[in-house]
Amino acid sequence: MSKALTGELQAVREELESWVSYGPRACQLLQQLKSFQVSVEILRSTQLGKILGRYTRHPEACVAASAKKLVEGWKEQLRPRTQAASDDDSDAPRRKRDRRVPQERVENSRRLVRRKVVSATKGREDELQLSFTPKTRRRAAAQLHSEDAKTLHSEDAKTSFNFEDATQRRASRVRASVSEMQRRAAAQQTR
């Protein structure tokens, strides 16, 4: 690796790193980098890859595109080619992503219950006392959710549905279930 080449690359690197080179100047610097033949040692010593990584997310399209092309070109240049790939490019090794076997995603039943409880208690957290244990709160919220679903289905069968009445009934059920749970908690504490 020649000192002159490393010195030139270092100068370009410093100018790119300072972010002074914005817009057309950055494009010129990236074009200048394309003309250099780089090796792995040079890239490691100058750490140009790190700086170009930032430029791939540059707000100006020409700068980002030039940086991406340069990085891709360097990767292709520095990748060792296998004998099979060099003989026949159509049978090039598949990428790791292409070799993956799709698997069914298994959902955790507990996690699903927690999501239902959270969505069921939205707007009603203040109705459930914080003195309950999390398990008790989840049970109460799940019970409220199932009762709400039953009420909606039974009320839908009627021709006229009054939301105010349903809300009042739900509030009274919540108060009754909360007071029942408080009574049970007090009874357990006295034991």
Short mmCIF file of N, CA and C in Angstrom, two decimals:
data_model
loop_
_atom_site.label_atom_id
_atom_site.label_comp_id
_atom_site.label_asym_id
_atom_site.label_seq_id
_atom_site.Cartn_x
_atom_site.Cartn_y
_atom_site.Cartn_z
N MET A 1 0.86 -1.16 0.00
CA MET A 1 0.00 0.00 0.00
C MET A 1 0.90 1.22 0.00
N SER A 2 0.69 2.11 -0.94
CA SER A 2 1.58 3.26 -1.07
C SER A 2 1.16 4.38 -0.13
N LYS A 3 2.16 5.11 0.31
CA LYS A 3 1.92 6.23 1.24
C LYS A 3 1.15 7.35 0.55
N ALA A 4 1.43 7.58 -0.75
CA ALA A 4 0.77 8.65 -1.48
C ALA A 4 -0.73 8.37 -1.59
N LEU A 5 -1.08 7.13 -1.92
CA LEU A 5 -2.49 6.75 -2.04
C LEU A 5 -3.19 6.89 -0.70
N THR A 6 -2.54 6.42 0.35
CA THR A 6 -3.14 6.52 1.68
C THR A 6 -3.30 7.98 2.08
N GLY A 7 -2.32 8.81 1.74
CA GLY A 7 -2.40 10.24 2.06
C GLY A 7 -3.56 10.91 1.34
N GLU A 8 -3.74 10.59 0.05
CA GLU A 8 -4.85 11.17 -0.72
C GLU A 8 -6.19 10.72 -0.15
N LEU A 9 -6.28 9.43 0.14
CA LEU A 9 -7.53 8.91 0.71
C LEU A 9 -7.81 9.53 2.08
N GLN A 10 -6.76 9.74 2.84
CA GLN A 10 -6.93 10.35 4.17
C GLN A 10 -7.44 11.78 4.03
N ALA A 11 -6.94 12.53 3.04
CA ALA A 11 -7.40 13.90 2.82
C ALA A 11 -8.87 13.92 2.43
N VAL A 12 -9.26 13.02 1.53
CA VAL A 12 -10.67 12.93 1.12
C VAL A 12 -11.53 12.54 2.31
N ARG A 13 -11.03 11.60 3.10
CA ARG A 13 -11.77 11.14 4.29
C ARG A 13 -12.01 12.29 5.26
N GLU A 14 -10.98 13.08 5.52
CA GLU A 14 -11.13 14.19 6.46
C GLU A 14 -12.13 15.22 5.96
N GLU A 15 -12.11 15.48 4.65
CA GLU A 15 -13.07 16.44 4.11
C GLU A 15 -14.49 15.89 4.17
N LEU A 16 -14.65 14.60 3.89
CA LEU A 16 -15.98 13.99 3.99
C LEU A 16 -16.44 13.93 5.44
N GLU A 17 -15.53 13.66 6.35
CA GLU A 17 -15.88 13.52 7.76
C GLU A 17 -16.33 14.84 8.37
N SER A 18 -15.81 15.94 7.87
CA SER A 18 -16.14 17.23 8.46
C SER A 18 -17.54 17.71 8.06
N TRP A 19 -18.18 17.06 7.12
CA TRP A 19 -19.50 17.43 6.60
C TRP A 19 -19.50 18.83 6.01
N VAL A 20 -18.30 19.36 5.76
CA VAL A 20 -18.21 20.64 5.05
C VAL A 20 -18.59 20.40 3.60
N SER A 21 -18.25 19.23 3.12
CA SER A 21 -18.51 18.89 1.73
C SER A 21 -19.98 18.50 1.58
N TYR A 22 -20.80 19.45 1.37
CA TYR A 22 -22.23 19.24 1.22
C TYR A 22 -22.61 19.48 -0.23
N GLY A 23 -23.51 18.71 -0.76
CA GLY A 23 -24.02 18.93 -2.10
C GLY A 23 -23.05 18.54 -3.19
N PRO A 24 -22.81 19.46 -4.14
CA PRO A 24 -21.97 19.12 -5.30
C PRO A 24 -20.54 18.73 -4.91
N ARG A 25 -20.00 19.35 -3.87
CA ARG A 25 -18.63 19.02 -3.45
C ARG A 25 -18.57 17.57 -2.95
N ALA A 26 -19.58 17.15 -2.23
CA ALA A 26 -19.61 15.77 -1.75
C ALA A 26 -19.68 14.80 -2.93
N CYS A 27 -20.47 15.13 -3.95
CA CYS A 27 -20.55 14.28 -5.15
C CYS A 27 -19.19 14.19 -5.84
N GLN A 28 -18.47 15.33 -5.90
CA GLN A 28 -17.14 15.33 -6.51
C GLN A 28 -16.17 14.44 -5.73
N LEU A 29 -16.22 14.54 -4.41
CA LEU A 29 -15.34 13.72 -3.58
C LEU A 29 -15.64 12.23 -3.74
N LEU A 30 -16.92 11.90 -3.83
CA LEU A 30 -17.29 10.50 -4.00
C LEU A 30 -16.86 9.98 -5.38
N GLN A 31 -16.95 10.83 -6.40
CA GLN A 31 -16.47 10.45 -7.74
C GLN A 31 -14.95 10.24 -7.71
N GLN A 32 -14.28 11.10 -6.94
CA GLN A 32 -12.83 10.97 -6.81
C GLN A 32 -12.47 9.64 -6.13
N LEU A 33 -13.26 9.25 -5.14
CA LEU A 33 -13.01 7.98 -4.45
C LEU A 33 -13.20 6.78 -5.38
N LYS A 34 -14.11 6.91 -6.35
CA LYS A 34 -14.36 5.80 -7.28
C LYS A 34 -13.12 5.50 -8.12
N SER A 35 -12.31 6.50 -8.36
CA SER A 35 -11.13 6.30 -9.21
C SER A 35 -10.01 5.55 -8.50
N PHE A 36 -10.05 5.47 -7.18
CA PHE A 36 -9.00 4.79 -6.42
C PHE A 36 -9.24 3.28 -6.39
N GLN A 37 -8.15 2.52 -6.46
CA GLN A 37 -8.20 1.08 -6.25
C GLN A 37 -7.88 0.86 -4.77
N VAL A 38 -8.84 0.38 -4.02
CA VAL A 38 -8.64 0.23 -2.58
C VAL A 38 -8.54 -1.25 -2.23
N SER A 39 -7.85 -1.49 -1.13
CA SER A 39 -7.74 -2.85 -0.61
C SER A 39 -8.36 -2.87 0.77
N VAL A 40 -8.47 -4.05 1.32
CA VAL A 40 -9.05 -4.20 2.65
C VAL A 40 -8.20 -3.45 3.67
N GLU A 41 -6.87 -3.53 3.52
CA GLU A 41 -5.98 -2.85 4.47
C GLU A 41 -6.18 -1.34 4.44
N ILE A 42 -6.33 -0.79 3.24
CA ILE A 42 -6.53 0.66 3.11
C ILE A 42 -7.86 1.05 3.74
N LEU A 43 -8.90 0.28 3.48
CA LEU A 43 -10.20 0.60 4.06
C LEU A 43 -10.16 0.52 5.58
N ARG A 44 -9.44 -0.46 6.11
CA ARG A 44 -9.33 -0.58 7.56
C ARG A 44 -8.55 0.58 8.16
N SER A 45 -7.46 0.96 7.52
CA SER A 45 -6.62 2.01 8.09
C SER A 45 -7.28 3.39 7.99
N THR A 46 -7.99 3.65 6.89
CA THR A 46 -8.62 4.96 6.73
C THR A 46 -10.03 5.02 7.31
N GLN A 47 -10.66 3.88 7.50
CA GLN A 47 -12.04 3.78 8.01
C GLN A 47 -13.02 4.58 7.15
N LEU A 48 -12.81 4.51 5.84
CA LEU A 48 -13.70 5.21 4.91
C LEU A 48 -15.10 4.61 4.88
N GLY A 49 -15.21 3.33 5.13
CA GLY A 49 -16.52 2.68 5.10
C GLY A 49 -17.49 3.27 6.11
N LYS A 50 -16.99 3.60 7.29
CA LYS A 50 -17.85 4.19 8.32
C LYS A 50 -18.41 5.54 7.88
N ILE A 51 -17.56 6.33 7.27
CA ILE A 51 -17.99 7.66 6.84
C ILE A 51 -18.95 7.54 5.67
N LEU A 52 -18.66 6.62 4.75
CA LEU A 52 -19.57 6.44 3.61
C LEU A 52 -20.92 5.91 4.07
N GLY A 53 -20.94 5.16 5.15
CA GLY A 53 -22.21 4.68 5.70
C GLY A 53 -23.12 5.84 6.07
N ARG A 54 -22.54 6.90 6.62
CA ARG A 54 -23.34 8.09 6.95
C ARG A 54 -23.84 8.77 5.69
N TYR A 55 -23.00 8.80 4.66
CA TYR A 55 -23.38 9.47 3.42
C TYR A 55 -24.45 8.69 2.65
N THR A 56 -24.61 7.40 2.91
CA THR A 56 -25.68 6.65 2.23
C THR A 56 -27.05 7.11 2.70
N ARG A 57 -27.11 7.75 3.86
CA ARG A 57 -28.38 8.28 4.37
C ARG A 57 -28.45 9.80 4.24
N HIS A 58 -27.69 10.33 3.31
CA HIS A 58 -27.61 11.78 3.10
C HIS A 58 -28.94 12.30 2.56
N PRO A 59 -29.35 13.52 2.94
CA PRO A 59 -30.64 14.05 2.46
C PRO A 59 -30.67 14.33 0.96
N GLU A 60 -29.51 14.59 0.35
CA GLU A 60 -29.49 14.86 -1.08
C GLU A 60 -29.35 13.54 -1.84
N ALA A 61 -30.20 13.36 -2.83
CA ALA A 61 -30.29 12.08 -3.53
C ALA A 61 -29.00 11.72 -4.27
N CYS A 62 -28.36 12.69 -4.92
CA CYS A 62 -27.16 12.36 -5.71
C CYS A 62 -26.03 11.90 -4.80
N VAL A 63 -25.92 12.49 -3.62
CA VAL A 63 -24.87 12.11 -2.68
C VAL A 63 -25.14 10.70 -2.15
N ALA A 64 -26.37 10.45 -1.74
CA ALA A 64 -26.72 9.14 -1.19
C ALA A 64 -26.53 8.05 -2.25
N ALA A 65 -26.97 8.31 -3.48
CA ALA A 65 -26.84 7.31 -4.54
C ALA A 65 -25.38 7.03 -4.86
N SER A 66 -24.56 8.08 -4.92
CA SER A 66 -23.14 7.89 -5.21
C SER A 66 -22.46 7.10 -4.11
N ALA A 67 -22.78 7.40 -2.86
CA ALA A 67 -22.17 6.69 -1.73
C ALA A 67 -22.58 5.22 -1.76
N LYS A 68 -23.86 4.94 -2.03
CA LYS A 68 -24.32 3.55 -2.08
C LYS A 68 -23.63 2.78 -3.20
N LYS A 69 -23.50 3.42 -4.38
CA LYS A 69 -22.84 2.77 -5.51
C LYS A 69 -21.38 2.47 -5.19
N LEU A 70 -20.73 3.42 -4.53
CA LEU A 70 -19.33 3.24 -4.19
C LEU A 70 -19.14 2.09 -3.20
N VAL A 71 -19.99 2.04 -2.20
CA VAL A 71 -19.90 0.96 -1.21
C VAL A 71 -20.16 -0.39 -1.88
N GLU A 72 -21.19 -0.46 -2.74
CA GLU A 72 -21.50 -1.71 -3.44
C GLU A 72 -20.33 -2.14 -4.33
N GLY A 73 -19.73 -1.17 -5.03
CA GLY A 73 -18.59 -1.48 -5.90
C GLY A 73 -17.41 -2.01 -5.11
N TRP A 74 -17.13 -1.41 -3.97
CA TRP A 74 -16.04 -1.88 -3.13
C TRP A 74 -16.32 -3.28 -2.60
N LYS A 75 -17.56 -3.53 -2.22
CA LYS A 75 -17.91 -4.86 -1.72
C LYS A 75 -17.69 -5.91 -2.81
N GLU A 76 -18.14 -5.62 -4.02
CA GLU A 76 -17.97 -6.56 -5.13
C GLU A 76 -16.50 -6.78 -5.43
N GLN A 77 -15.73 -5.69 -5.39
CA GLN A 77 -14.31 -5.77 -5.71
C GLN A 77 -13.56 -6.59 -4.67
N LEU A 78 -13.94 -6.46 -3.41
CA LEU A 78 -13.19 -7.09 -2.33
C LEU A 78 -13.71 -8.47 -1.95
N ARG A 79 -14.88 -8.85 -2.41
CA ARG A 79 -15.42 -10.17 -2.11
C ARG A 79 -14.62 -11.24 -2.84
N PRO A 80 -14.23 -12.27 -2.15
CA PRO A 80 -13.54 -13.36 -2.87
C PRO A 80 -14.56 -14.13 -3.70
N ARG A 81 -14.20 -14.39 -4.93
CA ARG A 81 -15.10 -15.13 -5.82
C ARG A 81 -14.73 -16.61 -5.75
N THR A 82 -15.75 -17.43 -5.66
CA THR A 82 -15.51 -18.87 -5.63
C THR A 82 -15.31 -19.38 -7.05
N GLN A 83 -14.78 -20.56 -7.18
CA GLN A 83 -14.52 -21.14 -8.50
C GLN A 83 -15.83 -21.36 -9.25
N ALA A 84 -16.86 -21.87 -8.57
CA ALA A 84 -18.14 -22.14 -9.23
C ALA A 84 -18.78 -20.84 -9.69
N ALA A 85 -18.68 -19.81 -8.91
CA ALA A 85 -19.30 -18.54 -9.27
C ALA A 85 -18.58 -17.90 -10.44
N SER A 86 -17.29 -18.06 -10.52
CA SER A 86 -16.55 -17.46 -11.62
C SER A 86 -16.77 -18.25 -12.92
N ASP A 87 -17.01 -19.56 -12.83
CA ASP A 87 -17.27 -20.37 -14.02
C ASP A 87 -18.62 -20.03 -14.65
N ASP A 88 -19.62 -19.94 -13.83
CA ASP A 88 -20.98 -19.72 -14.33
C ASP A 88 -21.69 -18.75 -13.40
N ASP A 89 -21.86 -17.50 -13.85
CA ASP A 89 -22.47 -16.48 -12.99
C ASP A 89 -23.96 -16.71 -12.78
N SER A 90 -24.59 -17.49 -13.66
CA SER A 90 -26.02 -17.74 -13.48
C SER A 90 -26.28 -18.64 -12.28
N ASP A 91 -25.30 -19.47 -11.91
CA ASP A 91 -25.44 -20.34 -10.75
C ASP A 91 -24.72 -19.75 -9.53
N ALA A 92 -24.72 -18.45 -9.43
CA ALA A 92 -24.05 -17.79 -8.31
C ALA A 92 -24.69 -18.26 -7.00
N PRO A 93 -23.91 -18.34 -5.95
CA PRO A 93 -24.47 -18.80 -4.67
C PRO A 93 -25.62 -17.90 -4.24
N ARG A 94 -26.65 -18.56 -3.77
CA ARG A 94 -27.81 -17.79 -3.32
C ARG A 94 -27.47 -17.05 -2.04
N ARG A 95 -28.15 -15.94 -1.84
CA ARG A 95 -27.94 -15.19 -0.61
C ARG A 95 -28.53 -15.95 0.57
N LYS A 96 -28.06 -15.60 1.73
CA LYS A 96 -28.53 -16.26 2.94
C LYS A 96 -30.04 -16.08 3.09
N ARG A 97 -30.53 -14.91 2.72
CA ARG A 97 -31.95 -14.61 2.82
C ARG A 97 -32.77 -15.57 1.96
N ASP A 98 -32.24 -15.97 0.80
CA ASP A 98 -32.96 -16.87 -0.09
C ASP A 98 -32.97 -18.31 0.42
N ARG A 99 -32.02 -18.67 1.28
CA ARG A 99 -31.93 -20.04 1.79
C ARG A 99 -32.80 -20.27 3.01
N ARG A 100 -33.33 -19.23 3.59
CA ARG A 100 -34.12 -19.39 4.80
C ARG A 100 -35.41 -20.14 4.52
N VAL A 101 -35.81 -20.93 5.47
CA VAL A 101 -37.05 -21.68 5.37
C VAL A 101 -38.11 -20.93 6.16
N PRO A 102 -39.22 -20.57 5.54
CA PRO A 102 -40.25 -19.84 6.29
C PRO A 102 -40.85 -20.72 7.38
N GLN A 103 -41.02 -20.15 8.56
CA GLN A 103 -41.60 -20.89 9.67
C GLN A 103 -42.84 -20.16 10.14
N GLU A 104 -43.78 -20.95 10.65
CA GLU A 104 -44.98 -20.34 11.18
C GLU A 104 -44.65 -19.66 12.49
N ARG A 105 -45.22 -18.51 12.68
CA ARG A 105 -44.98 -17.77 13.90
C ARG A 105 -45.92 -18.27 14.98
N VAL A 106 -45.37 -18.67 16.10
CA VAL A 106 -46.17 -19.18 17.20
C VAL A 106 -46.35 -18.05 18.20
N GLU A 107 -47.58 -17.70 18.44
CA GLU A 107 -47.88 -16.63 19.39
C GLU A 107 -47.97 -17.19 20.79
N ASN A 108 -47.47 -16.48 21.73
CA ASN A 108 -47.55 -16.86 23.13
C ASN A 108 -48.95 -16.54 23.63
N SER A 109 -49.64 -17.53 24.17
CA SER A 109 -51.03 -17.31 24.58
C SER A 109 -51.10 -16.29 25.71
N ARG A 110 -50.14 -16.27 26.59
CA ARG A 110 -50.14 -15.27 27.67
C ARG A 110 -50.04 -13.87 27.11
N ARG A 111 -49.18 -13.71 26.14
CA ARG A 111 -48.99 -12.40 25.54
C ARG A 111 -50.28 -11.92 24.88
N LEU A 112 -50.97 -12.84 24.23
CA LEU A 112 -52.23 -12.48 23.59
C LEU A 112 -53.26 -12.06 24.63
N VAL A 113 -53.31 -12.76 25.75
CA VAL A 113 -54.26 -12.40 26.81
C VAL A 113 -53.94 -11.02 27.33
N ARG A 114 -52.68 -10.75 27.53
CA ARG A 114 -52.30 -9.43 28.03
C ARG A 114 -52.72 -8.34 27.07
N ARG A 115 -52.56 -8.57 25.78
CA ARG A 115 -52.98 -7.56 24.81
C ARG A 115 -54.48 -7.33 24.90
N LYS A 116 -55.24 -8.40 25.03
CA LYS A 116 -56.69 -8.25 25.14
C LYS A 116 -57.05 -7.47 26.38
N VAL A 117 -56.38 -7.75 27.47
CA VAL A 117 -56.69 -7.07 28.72
C VAL A 117 -56.38 -5.59 28.59
N VAL A 118 -55.26 -5.26 28.00
CA VAL A 118 -54.89 -3.86 27.85
C VAL A 118 -55.92 -3.14 27.00
N SER A 119 -56.32 -3.76 25.88
CA SER A 119 -57.29 -3.09 25.03
C SER A 119 -58.66 -3.05 25.68
N ALA A 120 -58.97 -4.01 26.53
CA ALA A 120 -60.28 -4.03 27.18
C ALA A 120 -60.37 -2.99 28.27
N THR A 121 -59.26 -2.63 28.88
CA THR A 121 -59.31 -1.70 30.00
C THR A 121 -59.01 -0.27 29.60
N LYS A 122 -58.82 0.00 28.34
CA LYS A 122 -58.53 1.37 27.93
C LYS A 122 -59.68 2.27 28.35
N GLY A 123 -59.36 3.35 29.00
CA GLY A 123 -60.37 4.30 29.43
C GLY A 123 -61.03 3.91 30.74
N ARG A 124 -60.73 2.73 31.27
CA ARG A 124 -61.37 2.30 32.51
C ARG A 124 -60.35 1.91 33.57
N GLU A 125 -59.12 2.32 33.42
CA GLU A 125 -58.10 1.95 34.39
C GLU A 125 -58.43 2.53 35.77
N ASP A 126 -59.06 3.71 35.77
CA ASP A 126 -59.37 4.34 37.06
C ASP A 126 -60.46 3.58 37.81
N GLU A 127 -61.24 2.77 37.11
CA GLU A 127 -62.29 2.01 37.77
C GLU A 127 -61.73 0.80 38.53
N LEU A 128 -60.57 0.34 38.12
CA LEU A 128 -59.95 -0.79 38.81
C LEU A 128 -58.95 -0.25 39.83
N GLN A 129 -59.07 -0.69 41.05
CA GLN A 129 -58.22 -0.20 42.13
C GLN A 129 -56.78 -0.67 41.90
N LEU A 130 -55.84 0.19 42.27
CA LEU A 130 -54.43 -0.16 42.13
C LEU A 130 -53.98 -1.09 43.25
N SER A 131 -54.82 -1.26 44.29
CA SER A 131 -54.43 -2.13 45.40
C SER A 131 -54.51 -3.61 45.02
N PHE A 132 -55.18 -3.93 43.93
CA PHE A 132 -55.26 -5.32 43.49
C PHE A 132 -53.91 -5.77 42.97
N THR A 133 -53.69 -7.04 43.02
CA THR A 133 -52.49 -7.59 42.40
C THR A 133 -52.67 -7.54 40.89
N PRO A 134 -51.59 -7.56 40.13
CA PRO A 134 -51.73 -7.54 38.67
C PRO A 134 -52.58 -8.69 38.14
N LYS A 135 -52.46 -9.86 38.76
CA LYS A 135 -53.24 -11.01 38.31
C LYS A 135 -54.72 -10.74 38.50
N THR A 136 -55.09 -10.18 39.66
CA THR A 136 -56.49 -9.88 39.94
C THR A 136 -57.00 -8.80 39.00
N ARG A 137 -56.18 -7.78 38.75
CA ARG A 137 -56.59 -6.73 37.83
C ARG A 137 -56.83 -7.29 36.44
N ARG A 138 -55.95 -8.17 35.99
CA ARG A 138 -56.13 -8.77 34.67
C ARG A 138 -57.40 -9.59 34.61
N ARG A 139 -57.67 -10.34 35.68
CA ARG A 139 -58.87 -11.16 35.72
C ARG A 139 -60.11 -10.27 35.66
N ALA A 140 -60.10 -9.17 36.43
CA ALA A 140 -61.25 -8.26 36.44
C ALA A 140 -61.44 -7.62 35.07
N ALA A 141 -60.34 -7.21 34.45
CA ALA A 141 -60.44 -6.58 33.15
C ALA A 141 -60.95 -7.56 32.10
N ALA A 142 -60.48 -8.80 32.17
CA ALA A 142 -60.95 -9.82 31.22
C ALA A 142 -62.43 -10.10 31.42
N GLN A 143 -62.85 -10.12 32.67
CA GLN A 143 -64.26 -10.35 32.97
C GLN A 143 -65.10 -9.20 32.42
N LEU A 144 -64.64 -7.97 32.63
CA LEU A 144 -65.36 -6.81 32.10
C LEU A 144 -65.45 -6.87 30.59
N HIS A 145 -64.35 -7.25 29.98
CA HIS A 145 -64.33 -7.32 28.52
C HIS A 145 -65.33 -8.35 28.01
N SER A 146 -65.37 -9.52 28.64
CA SER A 146 -66.30 -10.56 28.18
C SER A 146 -67.75 -10.14 28.43
N GLU A 147 -68.00 -9.47 29.56
CA GLU A 147 -69.37 -9.00 29.83
C GLU A 147 -69.79 -7.94 28.84
N ASP A 148 -68.84 -7.04 28.47
CA ASP A 148 -69.16 -6.02 27.47
C ASP A 148 -69.50 -6.65 26.13
N ALA A 149 -68.77 -7.69 25.76
CA ALA A 149 -69.03 -8.35 24.49
C ALA A 149 -70.40 -9.02 24.51
N LYS A 150 -70.75 -9.65 25.64
CA LYS A 150 -72.06 -10.29 25.74
C LYS A 150 -73.17 -9.25 25.66
N THR A 151 -72.98 -8.12 26.34
CA THR A 151 -73.98 -7.06 26.34
C THR A 151 -74.18 -6.52 24.94
N LEU A 152 -73.09 -6.28 24.24
CA LEU A 152 -73.21 -5.74 22.89
C LEU A 152 -73.94 -6.70 21.97
N HIS A 153 -73.61 -7.99 22.06
CA HIS A 153 -74.27 -8.96 21.19
C HIS A 153 -75.76 -9.09 21.53
N SER A 154 -76.10 -9.09 22.80
CA SER A 154 -77.51 -9.21 23.15
C SER A 154 -78.26 -7.93 22.82
N GLU A 155 -77.61 -6.79 22.97
CA GLU A 155 -78.26 -5.52 22.66
C GLU A 155 -78.41 -5.32 21.16
N ASP A 156 -77.50 -5.89 20.38
CA ASP A 156 -77.59 -5.75 18.93
C ASP A 156 -78.82 -6.45 18.38
N ALA A 157 -79.28 -7.47 19.08
CA ALA A 157 -80.45 -8.20 18.62
C ALA A 157 -81.70 -7.33 18.68
N LYS A 158 -81.71 -6.38 19.60
CA LYS A 158 -82.85 -5.48 19.70
C LYS A 158 -82.78 -4.47 18.56
N THR A 159 -83.92 -3.89 18.25
CA THR A 159 -83.95 -2.95 17.14
C THR A 159 -83.32 -1.61 17.50
N SER A 160 -83.51 -1.15 18.71
CA SER A 160 -82.93 0.14 19.10
C SER A 160 -81.91 -0.10 20.22
N PHE A 161 -80.75 0.44 20.04
CA PHE A 161 -79.68 0.27 21.02
C PHE A 161 -79.37 1.63 21.62
N ASN A 162 -79.47 1.73 22.91
CA ASN A 162 -79.22 2.99 23.59
C ASN A 162 -77.85 2.90 24.26
N PHE A 163 -76.90 3.66 23.76
CA PHE A 163 -75.54 3.61 24.28
C PHE A 163 -75.46 4.13 25.70
N GLU A 164 -76.26 5.12 26.04
CA GLU A 164 -76.21 5.68 27.40
C GLU A 164 -76.63 4.63 28.42
N ASP A 165 -77.71 3.88 28.11
CA ASP A 165 -78.15 2.84 29.03
C ASP A 165 -77.08 1.75 29.17
N ALA A 166 -76.49 1.37 28.06
CA ALA A 166 -75.45 0.33 28.10
C ALA A 166 -74.25 0.80 28.91
N THR A 167 -73.89 2.07 28.78
CA THR A 167 -72.77 2.63 29.54
C THR A 167 -73.09 2.64 31.02
N GLN A 168 -74.31 3.01 31.37
CA GLN A 168 -74.70 3.02 32.78
C GLN A 168 -74.71 1.60 33.35
N ARG A 169 -75.22 0.64 32.58
CA ARG A 169 -75.22 -0.74 33.04
C ARG A 169 -73.79 -1.24 33.23
N ARG A 170 -72.92 -0.90 32.29
CA ARG A 170 -71.53 -1.31 32.39
C ARG A 170 -70.88 -0.70 33.62
N ALA A 171 -71.14 0.57 33.88
CA ALA A 171 -70.56 1.23 35.05
C ALA A 171 -71.05 0.58 36.34
N SER A 172 -72.33 0.22 36.39
CA SER A 172 -72.84 -0.43 37.60
C SER A 172 -72.23 -1.82 37.77
N ARG A 173 -72.03 -2.55 36.67
CA ARG A 173 -71.38 -3.86 36.75
C ARG A 173 -69.94 -3.72 37.22
N VAL A 174 -69.26 -2.69 36.73
CA VAL A 174 -67.88 -2.46 37.14
C VAL A 174 -67.83 -2.17 38.63
N ARG A 175 -68.70 -1.28 39.09
CA ARG A 175 -68.71 -0.95 40.52
C ARG A 175 -69.01 -2.18 41.35
N ALA A 176 -69.96 -3.01 40.89
CA ALA A 176 -70.31 -4.22 41.64
C ALA A 176 -69.14 -5.20 41.67
N SER A 177 -68.48 -5.39 40.53
CA SER A 177 -67.36 -6.35 40.51
C SER A 177 -66.17 -5.82 41.31
N VAL A 178 -65.94 -4.51 41.28
CA VAL A 178 -64.84 -3.94 42.07
C VAL A 178 -65.14 -4.07 43.55
N SER A 179 -66.37 -3.78 43.95
CA SER A 179 -66.69 -3.91 45.37
C SER A 179 -66.62 -5.37 45.82
N GLU A 180 -67.03 -6.29 44.94
CA GLU A 180 -66.93 -7.72 45.26
C GLU A 180 -65.47 -8.13 45.41
N MET A 181 -64.62 -7.65 44.55
CA MET A 181 -63.20 -7.98 44.63
C MET A 181 -62.57 -7.36 45.88
N GLN A 182 -63.00 -6.16 46.24
CA GLN A 182 -62.48 -5.53 47.46
C GLN A 182 -62.92 -6.32 48.69
N ARG A 183 -64.17 -6.77 48.67
CA ARG A 183 -64.68 -7.56 49.78
C ARG A 183 -63.87 -8.85 49.92
N ARG A 184 -63.59 -9.52 48.79
CA ARG A 184 -62.81 -10.76 48.82
C ARG A 184 -61.38 -10.49 49.31
N ALA A 185 -60.80 -9.39 48.85
CA ALA A 185 -59.43 -9.05 49.27
C ALA A 185 -59.39 -8.78 50.76
N ALA A 186 -60.41 -8.09 51.28
CA ALA A 186 -60.47 -7.80 52.72
C ALA A 186 -60.65 -9.09 53.51
N ALA A 187 -61.46 -10.01 52.98
CA ALA A 187 -61.68 -11.28 53.67
C ALA A 187 -60.39 -12.10 53.69
N GLN A 188 -59.62 -12.06 52.63
CA GLN A 188 -58.35 -12.80 52.60
C GLN A 188 -57.33 -12.20 53.54
N GLN A 189 -57.37 -10.89 53.71
CA GLN A 189 -56.40 -10.23 54.60
C GLN A 189 -56.70 -10.52 56.06
N THR A 190 -57.97 -10.70 56.38
CA THR A 190 -58.33 -10.98 57.78
C THR A 190 -58.02 -12.42 58.17
N ARG A 191 -57.84 -13.30 57.24
CA ARG A 191 -57.54 -14.71 57.54
C ARG A 191 -56.21 -14.89 58.13
#
